[in-house]
XYZ file of C-alpha atoms in Angstrom:
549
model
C 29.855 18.622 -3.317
C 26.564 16.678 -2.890
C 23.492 18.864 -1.809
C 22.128 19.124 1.787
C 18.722 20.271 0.319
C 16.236 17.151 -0.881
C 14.422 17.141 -4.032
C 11.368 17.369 -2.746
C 12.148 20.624 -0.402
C 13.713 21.839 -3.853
C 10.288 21.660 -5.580
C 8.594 23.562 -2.660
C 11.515 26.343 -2.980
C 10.671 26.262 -6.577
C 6.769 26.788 -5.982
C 5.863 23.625 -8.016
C 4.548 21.987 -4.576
C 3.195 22.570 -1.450
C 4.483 21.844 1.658
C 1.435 19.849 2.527
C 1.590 17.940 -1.107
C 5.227 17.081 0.005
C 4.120 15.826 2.556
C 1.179 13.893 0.941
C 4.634 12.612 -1.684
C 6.319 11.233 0.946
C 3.513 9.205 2.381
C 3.338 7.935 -0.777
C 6.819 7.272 -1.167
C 6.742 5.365 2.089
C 3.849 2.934 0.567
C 4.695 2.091 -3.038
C 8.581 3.020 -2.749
C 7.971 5.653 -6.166
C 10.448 8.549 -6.373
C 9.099 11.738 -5.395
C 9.646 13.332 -9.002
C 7.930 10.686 -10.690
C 4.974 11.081 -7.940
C 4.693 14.330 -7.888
C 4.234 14.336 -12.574
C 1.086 11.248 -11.465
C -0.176 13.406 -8.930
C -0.759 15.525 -11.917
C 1.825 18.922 -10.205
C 4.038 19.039 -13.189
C 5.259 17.622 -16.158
C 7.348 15.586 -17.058
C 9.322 17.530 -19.098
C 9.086 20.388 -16.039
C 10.580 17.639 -13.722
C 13.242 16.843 -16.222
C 14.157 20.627 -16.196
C 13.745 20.843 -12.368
C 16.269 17.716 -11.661
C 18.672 18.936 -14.726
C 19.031 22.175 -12.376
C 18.686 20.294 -8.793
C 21.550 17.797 -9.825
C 23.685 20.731 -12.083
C 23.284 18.345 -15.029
C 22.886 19.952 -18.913
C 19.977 17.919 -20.578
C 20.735 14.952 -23.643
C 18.462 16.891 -25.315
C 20.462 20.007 -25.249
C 23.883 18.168 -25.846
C 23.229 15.510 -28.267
C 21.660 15.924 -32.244
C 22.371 12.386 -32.479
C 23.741 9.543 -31.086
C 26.866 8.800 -31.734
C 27.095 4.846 -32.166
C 30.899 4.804 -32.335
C 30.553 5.700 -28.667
C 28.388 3.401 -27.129
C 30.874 0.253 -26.768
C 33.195 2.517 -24.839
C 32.060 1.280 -21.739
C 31.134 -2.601 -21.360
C 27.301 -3.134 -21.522
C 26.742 -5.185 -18.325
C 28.192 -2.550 -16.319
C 26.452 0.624 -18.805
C 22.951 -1.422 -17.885
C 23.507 -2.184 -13.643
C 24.071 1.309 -13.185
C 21.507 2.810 -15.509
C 23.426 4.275 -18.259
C 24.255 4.838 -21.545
C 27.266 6.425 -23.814
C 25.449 8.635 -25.941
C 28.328 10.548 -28.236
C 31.652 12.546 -27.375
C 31.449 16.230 -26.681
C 33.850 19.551 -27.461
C 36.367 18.279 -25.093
C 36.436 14.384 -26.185
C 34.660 13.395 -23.130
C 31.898 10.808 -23.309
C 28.745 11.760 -22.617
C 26.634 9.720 -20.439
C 23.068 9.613 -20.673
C 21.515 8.892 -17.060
C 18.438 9.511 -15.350
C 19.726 10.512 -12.046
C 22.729 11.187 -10.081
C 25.530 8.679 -10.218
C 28.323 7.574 -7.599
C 31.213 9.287 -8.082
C 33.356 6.009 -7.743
C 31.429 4.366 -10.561
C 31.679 7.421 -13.156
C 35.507 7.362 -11.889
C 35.865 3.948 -12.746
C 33.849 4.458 -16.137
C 36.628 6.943 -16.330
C 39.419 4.462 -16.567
C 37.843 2.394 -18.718
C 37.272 4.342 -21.365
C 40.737 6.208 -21.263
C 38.384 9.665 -21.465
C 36.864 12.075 -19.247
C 33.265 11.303 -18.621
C 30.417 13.845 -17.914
C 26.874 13.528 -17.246
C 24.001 14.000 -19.503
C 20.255 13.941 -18.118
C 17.113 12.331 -19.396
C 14.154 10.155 -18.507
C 14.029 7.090 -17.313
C 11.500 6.028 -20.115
C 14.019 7.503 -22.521
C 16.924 6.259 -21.156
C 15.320 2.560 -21.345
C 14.293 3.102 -24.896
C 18.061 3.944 -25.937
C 19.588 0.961 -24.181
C 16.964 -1.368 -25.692
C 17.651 0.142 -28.890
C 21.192 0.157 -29.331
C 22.072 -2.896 -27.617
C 20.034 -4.853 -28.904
C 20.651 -3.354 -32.415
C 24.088 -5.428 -32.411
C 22.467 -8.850 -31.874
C 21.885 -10.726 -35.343
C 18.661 -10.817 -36.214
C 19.400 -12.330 -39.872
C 16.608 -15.301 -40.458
C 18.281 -18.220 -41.847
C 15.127 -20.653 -42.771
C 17.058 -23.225 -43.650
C 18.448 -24.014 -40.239
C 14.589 -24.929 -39.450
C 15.115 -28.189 -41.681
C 18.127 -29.764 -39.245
C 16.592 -32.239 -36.808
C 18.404 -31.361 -33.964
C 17.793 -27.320 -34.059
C 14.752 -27.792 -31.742
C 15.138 -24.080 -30.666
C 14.854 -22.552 -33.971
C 11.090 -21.426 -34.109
C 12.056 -19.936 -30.597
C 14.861 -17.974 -32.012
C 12.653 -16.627 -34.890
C 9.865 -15.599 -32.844
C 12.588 -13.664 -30.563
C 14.442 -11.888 -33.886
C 10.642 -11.123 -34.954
C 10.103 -9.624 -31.632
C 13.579 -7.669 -31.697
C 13.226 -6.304 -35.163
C 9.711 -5.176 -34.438
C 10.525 -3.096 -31.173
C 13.814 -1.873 -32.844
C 11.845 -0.613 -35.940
C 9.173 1.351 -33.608
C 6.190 -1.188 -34.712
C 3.216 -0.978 -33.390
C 1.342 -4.156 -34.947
C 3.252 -8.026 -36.128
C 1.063 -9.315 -38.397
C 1.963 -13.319 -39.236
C 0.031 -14.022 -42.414
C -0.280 -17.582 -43.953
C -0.292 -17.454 -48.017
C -1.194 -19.946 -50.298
C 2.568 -21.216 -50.514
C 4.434 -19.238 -47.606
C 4.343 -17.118 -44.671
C 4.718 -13.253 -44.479
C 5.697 -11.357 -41.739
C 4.145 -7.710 -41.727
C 5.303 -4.543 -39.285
C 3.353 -1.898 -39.047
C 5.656 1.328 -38.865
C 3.878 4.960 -38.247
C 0.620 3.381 -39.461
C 1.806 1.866 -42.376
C 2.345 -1.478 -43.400
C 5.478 -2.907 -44.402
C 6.510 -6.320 -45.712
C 9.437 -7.438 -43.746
C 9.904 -11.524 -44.260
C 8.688 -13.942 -46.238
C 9.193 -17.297 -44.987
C 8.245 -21.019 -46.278
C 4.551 -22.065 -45.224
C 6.189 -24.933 -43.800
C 6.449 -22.653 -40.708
C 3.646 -20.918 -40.303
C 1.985 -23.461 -37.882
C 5.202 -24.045 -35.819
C 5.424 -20.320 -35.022
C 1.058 -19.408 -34.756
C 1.740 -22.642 -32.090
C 4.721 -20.571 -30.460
C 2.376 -17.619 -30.247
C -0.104 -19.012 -28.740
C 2.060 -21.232 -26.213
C 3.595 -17.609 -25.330
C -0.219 -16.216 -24.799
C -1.380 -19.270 -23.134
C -4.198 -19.941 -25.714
C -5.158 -23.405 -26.766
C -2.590 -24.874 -29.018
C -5.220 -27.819 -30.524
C -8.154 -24.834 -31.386
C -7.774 -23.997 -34.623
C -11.471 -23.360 -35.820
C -12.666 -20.373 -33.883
C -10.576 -16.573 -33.287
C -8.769 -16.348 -29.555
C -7.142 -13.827 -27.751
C -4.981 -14.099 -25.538
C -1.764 -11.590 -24.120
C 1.717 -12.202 -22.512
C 4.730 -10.171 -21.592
C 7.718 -10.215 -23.931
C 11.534 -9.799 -22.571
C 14.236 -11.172 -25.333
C 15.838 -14.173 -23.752
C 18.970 -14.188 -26.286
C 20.488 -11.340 -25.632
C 21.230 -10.339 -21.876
C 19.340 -6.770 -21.109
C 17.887 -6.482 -17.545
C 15.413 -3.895 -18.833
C 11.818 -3.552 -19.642
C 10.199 -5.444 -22.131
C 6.641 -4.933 -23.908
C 3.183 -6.343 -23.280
C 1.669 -7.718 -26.268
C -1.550 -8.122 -26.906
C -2.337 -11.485 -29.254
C -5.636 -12.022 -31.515
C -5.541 -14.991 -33.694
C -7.618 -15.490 -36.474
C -8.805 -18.529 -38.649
C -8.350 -17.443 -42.328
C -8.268 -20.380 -45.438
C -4.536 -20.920 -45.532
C -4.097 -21.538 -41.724
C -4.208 -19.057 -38.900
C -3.609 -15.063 -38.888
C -2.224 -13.720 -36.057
C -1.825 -10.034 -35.133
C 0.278 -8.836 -32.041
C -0.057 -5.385 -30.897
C 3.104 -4.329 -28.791
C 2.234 -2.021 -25.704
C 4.132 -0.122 -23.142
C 5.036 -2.698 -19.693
C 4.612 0.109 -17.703
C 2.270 3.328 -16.823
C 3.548 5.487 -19.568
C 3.297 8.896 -18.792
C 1.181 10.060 -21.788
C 1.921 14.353 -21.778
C -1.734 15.462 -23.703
C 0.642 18.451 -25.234
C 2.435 16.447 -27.068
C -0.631 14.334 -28.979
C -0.690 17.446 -31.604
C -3.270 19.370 -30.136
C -3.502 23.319 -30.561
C -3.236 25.100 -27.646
C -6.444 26.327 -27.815
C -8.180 23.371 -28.419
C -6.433 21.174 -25.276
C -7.470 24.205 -23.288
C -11.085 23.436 -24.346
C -10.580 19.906 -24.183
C -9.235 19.790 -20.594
C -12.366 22.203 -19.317
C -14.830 19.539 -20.473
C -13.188 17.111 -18.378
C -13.434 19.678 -15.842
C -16.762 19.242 -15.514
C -18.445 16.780 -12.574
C -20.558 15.339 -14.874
C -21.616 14.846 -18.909
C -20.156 12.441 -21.711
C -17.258 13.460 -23.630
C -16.796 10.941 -26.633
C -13.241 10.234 -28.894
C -14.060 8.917 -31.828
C -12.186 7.993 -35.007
C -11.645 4.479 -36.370
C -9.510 1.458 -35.541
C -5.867 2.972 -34.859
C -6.418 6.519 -34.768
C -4.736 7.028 -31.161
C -8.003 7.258 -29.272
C -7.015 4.805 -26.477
C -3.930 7.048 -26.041
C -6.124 10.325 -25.958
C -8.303 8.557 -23.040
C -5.707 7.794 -21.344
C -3.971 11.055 -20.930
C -6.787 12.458 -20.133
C -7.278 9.754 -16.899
C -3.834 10.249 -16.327
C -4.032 13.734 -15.920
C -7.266 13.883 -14.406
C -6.178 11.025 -11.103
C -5.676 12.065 -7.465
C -6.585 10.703 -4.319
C -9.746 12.326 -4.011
C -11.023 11.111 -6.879
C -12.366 7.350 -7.884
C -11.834 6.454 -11.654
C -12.898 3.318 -12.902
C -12.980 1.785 -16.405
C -14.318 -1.060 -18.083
C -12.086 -1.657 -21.276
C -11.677 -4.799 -24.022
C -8.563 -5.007 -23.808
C -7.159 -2.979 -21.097
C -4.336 -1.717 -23.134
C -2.151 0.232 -20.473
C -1.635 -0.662 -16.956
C -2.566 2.914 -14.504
C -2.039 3.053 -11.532
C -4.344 4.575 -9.005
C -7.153 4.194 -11.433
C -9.757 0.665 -11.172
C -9.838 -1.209 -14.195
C -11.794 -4.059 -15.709
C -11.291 -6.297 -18.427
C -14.479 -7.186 -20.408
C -14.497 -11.042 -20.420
C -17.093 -12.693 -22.330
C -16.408 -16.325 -21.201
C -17.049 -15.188 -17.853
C -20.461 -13.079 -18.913
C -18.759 -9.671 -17.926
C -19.522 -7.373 -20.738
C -19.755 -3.186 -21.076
C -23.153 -3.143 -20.169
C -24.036 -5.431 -16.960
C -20.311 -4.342 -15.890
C -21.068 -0.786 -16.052
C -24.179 -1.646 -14.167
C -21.731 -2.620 -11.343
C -19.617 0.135 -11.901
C -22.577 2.499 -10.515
C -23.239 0.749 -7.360
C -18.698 1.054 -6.840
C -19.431 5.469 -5.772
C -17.818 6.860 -9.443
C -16.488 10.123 -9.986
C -15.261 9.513 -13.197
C -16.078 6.532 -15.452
C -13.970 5.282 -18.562
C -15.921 3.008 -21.101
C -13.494 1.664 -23.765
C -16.122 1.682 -26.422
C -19.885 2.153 -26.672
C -20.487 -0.984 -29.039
C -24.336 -1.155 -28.707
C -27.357 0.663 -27.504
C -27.865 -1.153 -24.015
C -24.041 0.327 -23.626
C -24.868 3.613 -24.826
C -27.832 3.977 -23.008
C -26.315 3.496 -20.023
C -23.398 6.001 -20.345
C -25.721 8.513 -21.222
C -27.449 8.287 -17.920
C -24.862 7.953 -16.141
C -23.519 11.209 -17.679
C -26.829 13.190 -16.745
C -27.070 11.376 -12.961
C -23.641 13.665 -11.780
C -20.838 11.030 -13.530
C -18.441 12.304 -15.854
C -18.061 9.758 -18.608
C -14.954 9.304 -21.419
C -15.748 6.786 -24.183
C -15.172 6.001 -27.348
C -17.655 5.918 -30.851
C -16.778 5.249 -34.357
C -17.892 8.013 -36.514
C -15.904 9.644 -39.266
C -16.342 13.133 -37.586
C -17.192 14.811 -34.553
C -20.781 16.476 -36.036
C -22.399 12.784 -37.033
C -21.573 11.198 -33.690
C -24.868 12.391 -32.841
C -26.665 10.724 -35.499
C -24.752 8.055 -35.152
C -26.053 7.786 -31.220
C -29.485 7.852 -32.410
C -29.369 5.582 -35.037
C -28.466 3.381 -31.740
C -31.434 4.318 -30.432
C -30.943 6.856 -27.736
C -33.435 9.317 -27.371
C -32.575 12.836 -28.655
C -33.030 14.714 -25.188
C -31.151 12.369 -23.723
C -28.049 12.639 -26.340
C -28.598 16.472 -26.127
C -28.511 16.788 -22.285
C -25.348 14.541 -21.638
C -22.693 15.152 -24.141
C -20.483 17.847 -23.544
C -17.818 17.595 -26.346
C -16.609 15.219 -29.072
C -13.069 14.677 -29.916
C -12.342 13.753 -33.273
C -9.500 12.682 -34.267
C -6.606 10.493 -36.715
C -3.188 9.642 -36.893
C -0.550 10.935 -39.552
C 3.202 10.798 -40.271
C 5.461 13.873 -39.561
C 7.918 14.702 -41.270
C 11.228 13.497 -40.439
C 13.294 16.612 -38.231
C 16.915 15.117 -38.986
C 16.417 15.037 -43.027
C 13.112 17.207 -43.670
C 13.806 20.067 -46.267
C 11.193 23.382 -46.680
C 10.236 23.606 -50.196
C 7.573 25.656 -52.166
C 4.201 24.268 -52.192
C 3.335 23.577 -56.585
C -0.096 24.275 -57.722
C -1.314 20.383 -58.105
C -0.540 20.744 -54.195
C -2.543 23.631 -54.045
C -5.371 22.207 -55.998
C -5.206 18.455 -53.840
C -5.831 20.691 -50.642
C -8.889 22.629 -52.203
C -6.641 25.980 -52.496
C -6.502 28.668 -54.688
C -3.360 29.418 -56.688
C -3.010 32.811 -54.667
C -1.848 30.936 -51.619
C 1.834 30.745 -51.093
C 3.665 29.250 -48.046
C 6.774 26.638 -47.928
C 6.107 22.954 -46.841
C 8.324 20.669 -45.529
C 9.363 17.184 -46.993
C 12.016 14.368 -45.925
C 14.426 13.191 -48.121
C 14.886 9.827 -46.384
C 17.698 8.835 -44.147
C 19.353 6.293 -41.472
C 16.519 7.764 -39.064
C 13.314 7.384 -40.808
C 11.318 5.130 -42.890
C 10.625 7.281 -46.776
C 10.903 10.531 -44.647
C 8.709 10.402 -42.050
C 9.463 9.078 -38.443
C 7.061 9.010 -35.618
C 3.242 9.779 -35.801
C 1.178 12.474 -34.305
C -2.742 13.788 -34.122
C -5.407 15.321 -36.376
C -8.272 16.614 -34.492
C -11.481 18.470 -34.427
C -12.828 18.893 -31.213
C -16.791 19.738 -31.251
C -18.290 21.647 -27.881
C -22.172 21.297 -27.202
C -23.606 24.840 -26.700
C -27.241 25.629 -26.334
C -27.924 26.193 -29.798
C -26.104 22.676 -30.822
C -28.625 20.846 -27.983
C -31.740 22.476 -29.816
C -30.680 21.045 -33.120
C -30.113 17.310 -31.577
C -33.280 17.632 -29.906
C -34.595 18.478 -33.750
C -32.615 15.465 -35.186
C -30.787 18.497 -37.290
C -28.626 16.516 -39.833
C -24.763 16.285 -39.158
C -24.234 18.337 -41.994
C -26.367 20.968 -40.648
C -24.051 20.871 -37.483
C -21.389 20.947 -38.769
C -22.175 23.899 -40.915
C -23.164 26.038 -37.327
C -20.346 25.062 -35.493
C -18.178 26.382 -38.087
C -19.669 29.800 -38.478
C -20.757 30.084 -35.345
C -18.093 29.005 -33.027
C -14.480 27.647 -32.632
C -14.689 24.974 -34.424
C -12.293 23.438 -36.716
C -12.345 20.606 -39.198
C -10.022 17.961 -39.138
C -8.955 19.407 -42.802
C -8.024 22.650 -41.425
C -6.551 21.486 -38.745
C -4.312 19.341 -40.837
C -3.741 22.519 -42.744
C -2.121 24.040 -39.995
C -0.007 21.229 -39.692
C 1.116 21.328 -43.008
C 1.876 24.997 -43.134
C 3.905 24.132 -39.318
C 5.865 21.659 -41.583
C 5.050 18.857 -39.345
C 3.226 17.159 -42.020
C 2.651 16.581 -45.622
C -0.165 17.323 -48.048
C -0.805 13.497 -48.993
C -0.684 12.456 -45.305
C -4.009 14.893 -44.866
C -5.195 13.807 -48.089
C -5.280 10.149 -47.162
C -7.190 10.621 -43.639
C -9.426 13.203 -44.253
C -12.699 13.689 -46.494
C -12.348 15.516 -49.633
């Protein structure tokens, strides 16, 4: 029997909302057509796993994540895939009474489950999960059956015309199936290699004849509308991928393109991004409770500079925005100036630097000033006119998020100097710096706990008295040499008076460093990392190779 009682109404009987934010939903509901739920985790009242919990209990559907280990791929062709994908779901595995289990991310007619039903010759029931999820799976899986097999040879037959189009497209496939965050097309002497990068790491995945490496950098660039003839000077350039060969009416990615003259050709690198506002939940980036706590009271604050910093890759775009994510209402004005804008928010003002047009961080955060700011987002402080900037802004009531790249959170302050800001100024406008970098974890289907040895024990700078159990993965169907998916390292450094005296002194980062750890909360990205490890979401060589000895 369907419920009388809205969602919305159900969140206020809940206490998650207000009556007048309910209210506030629905206005917005009226205007950009966005579910309530889904407007209500933006709005920044719950998260999203909290609204997955609140439907699963609204709708009297169990969660996937409750029902299902793993999905069962014997299941999924059950139920044709046109009609799985118009009505939004997905057969996931069977459960204790033979019945399929659907994944879905909402209720579902009756008639069509019935029908589902008959099709299958098996009782169906429901499973819940996220729409973002539930997208993910179906891209996955269906497109897991298309054959992606490279067959160079059918590039030498006049009349295959389409074949550097079907390459790029099995590139693209393989790389979103695999979880790859980077393509990298690289010309050799004598052929072409195609590189994924996996969880951070690289990993050879093609090598092709040279013949085609200028066919498919030209396909690239056709794709990102840069200029086919230009093959002298680097471009960048971005489009949105959806596979054409196989038939999937669901999201694609965006993907960001820099090409590269190098002395066998062209290099070109595409970074695949999210084609939506991904909600990014900041307590799931592998920050202790403590520290996010900390973390999220510095952004509190109505004005000051809080700087990420790390090096290329180490998830400080993600960490940024999170934090804007979270940190976005109505009342407040957020703008950014980013190169590239990497993710698409909504509800917060974003500009792409362009240096064609003469719009770069510093004359557009100039403008920025004069557009009434709460909170400002500056993708990366490059130079001092940048810098100097931000830190004014920071101590004229603006709170400020940026980026640096420093190898720790103590010599960012050095390193702002060396840039040429003044010391006072440095010492009176940042409030906290994030440092942080990316590792593998350990994979949860095939990861085993084993006794840590003593060459272990001596990598990590331990003594021999320590004894605790690590965890390590075998390797299986699920990961790539035991690991599968990525999470953060961090050391999060807060300015206290004592800290602003020693900038002021030009106190070396060492000598920072050294107070913040005896004097406050402070913990290195080692420790932290050593946490991790003794968690058993981690591995020692995974802290080894990110952190300083």
């Amino acid at each position: 029997m369907a419920r009388k009682e809205r969602f919305g109404e159900y969140l206020v009987g809940q206490s998650v909302i207000t009556k007048e934010q309910l209210s506030k939903l629905v206005s917005r509901q009226k205007i950009i057509g966005e579910k309530i739920g889904i407007a209500a985790v933006k709005e920044g009242h719950l998260d999203p796993q909290r609204l997955l919990e609140d439907l699963s209990s609204f709708l009297g559907i169990p969660l996937l994540s409750e029902m299902v280990n793993k999905i069962n791929q014997e299941v999924i062709y059950l139920i044709p895939q046109k009609m799985c994908l118009k009505t939004g779901v997905l057969p996931v595995d069977l459960g204790k009474n033979n019945e399929v289990l659907l994944a879905c991310s909402g209720p579902v007619p009756k008639a069509v489950i019935q029908n589902m039903s008959r099709l299958a010759h098996k009782q169906v029931k429901l499973v819940l999960t996220s729409l973002e999820n539930l997208k993910k799976l179906q891209n996955y899986y269906y497109s897991k059956g298309f054959d992606t097999t490279i067959k160079p040879e059918a590039a030498i037959i006049p009349e295959n015309t389409t074949f550097i189009i079907e390459l790029f497209e099995k590139i693209m496939i393989r790389a979103i199936n695999a979880g790859s965050s980077d393509i990298h097309v690289e010309p050799e002497r004598d052929e072409l290699i195609i590189r994924f990068r996996i969880d951070g790491i690289m990993k050879k995945t093609e090598i092709l004849p040279f013949e085609m490496a200028g066919k498919l950098i030209s396909r690239i660039k056709v794709m990102a509308q840069l200029d086919i003839a230009e093959r002298r000077k680097p471009q960048d350039g971005s489009f949105h991928f959806k596979p054409r060969l196989i038939d999937l009416s669901i999201d694609g990615v965006n993907v960001r393109v820099s090409i590269l003259p190098v002395i066998n050709g062209e290099k070109a690198v595409l970074r695949l991004l999210p084609p939506y506002d991904e909600i990014i939940e900041m307590q799931t980036l592998g920050m202790r409770p403590a520290m996010l706590e900390s973390f999220n009271n510095n952004l509190a604050f109505p004005y000051g500079i809080v700087l990420v910093t790390g090096p290329t890759g180490s998830g400080k775009s993600t960490t940024l925005y999170g934090s804007l994510q979270a940190m976005r209402s109505e009342r407040t004005n957020i703008t950014t100036i980013e190169d590239p804008v990497e993710l698409s928010l909504r509800g917060i003002n974003q500009t792409q630097v362009d240096s064609n047009e003469k719009i770069s961080f510093a004359n557009a955060l100039r403008s920025i000033l004069r557009q009434d700011p709460d909170i400002i987002m500056v993708g990366e402080i490059r130079d001092s006119q940048t810098l100097n900037i931000s830190l004014r802004a920071a101590v004229t009531g603006h709170l400020v998020l940026s980026t640096l790249h420093t190898n720790d959170a103590p010599s960012s302050f050095s390193r702002m100097m060396d840039m040429g800001a003044e010391p006072f100024l440095v010492a009176a406008s940042v409030r906290a710096v994030l440092a942080q970098r990316l590792v593998r974890k350990v994979c949860p289907f095939c990861g085993e706990l084993q006794d840590i040895s003593k060459s272990e024990l001596s990598m990590l700078k331990l003594g021999e008295h320590e004894n605790f159990k690590i965890k390590r993965g075998k390797g299986c169907d699920n990961c790539t040499m035991g690991y599968k998916g990525r999470m953060g390292v961090f050391e999060l450094l807060c300015v206290d008076e004592k800290i602003r005296k020693m900038i002021i002194q030009r106190a070396t980062f060492e000598e920072i460093g050294t107070y913040a750890q005896k004097e406050t909360d402070y913990m290195t990205m080692r420790d932290d990392g050593l946490e991790k490890i003794k968690q058993g979401l981690t591995t020692p060589e995974e802290i080894m190779r990110i952190t300083l000895n």
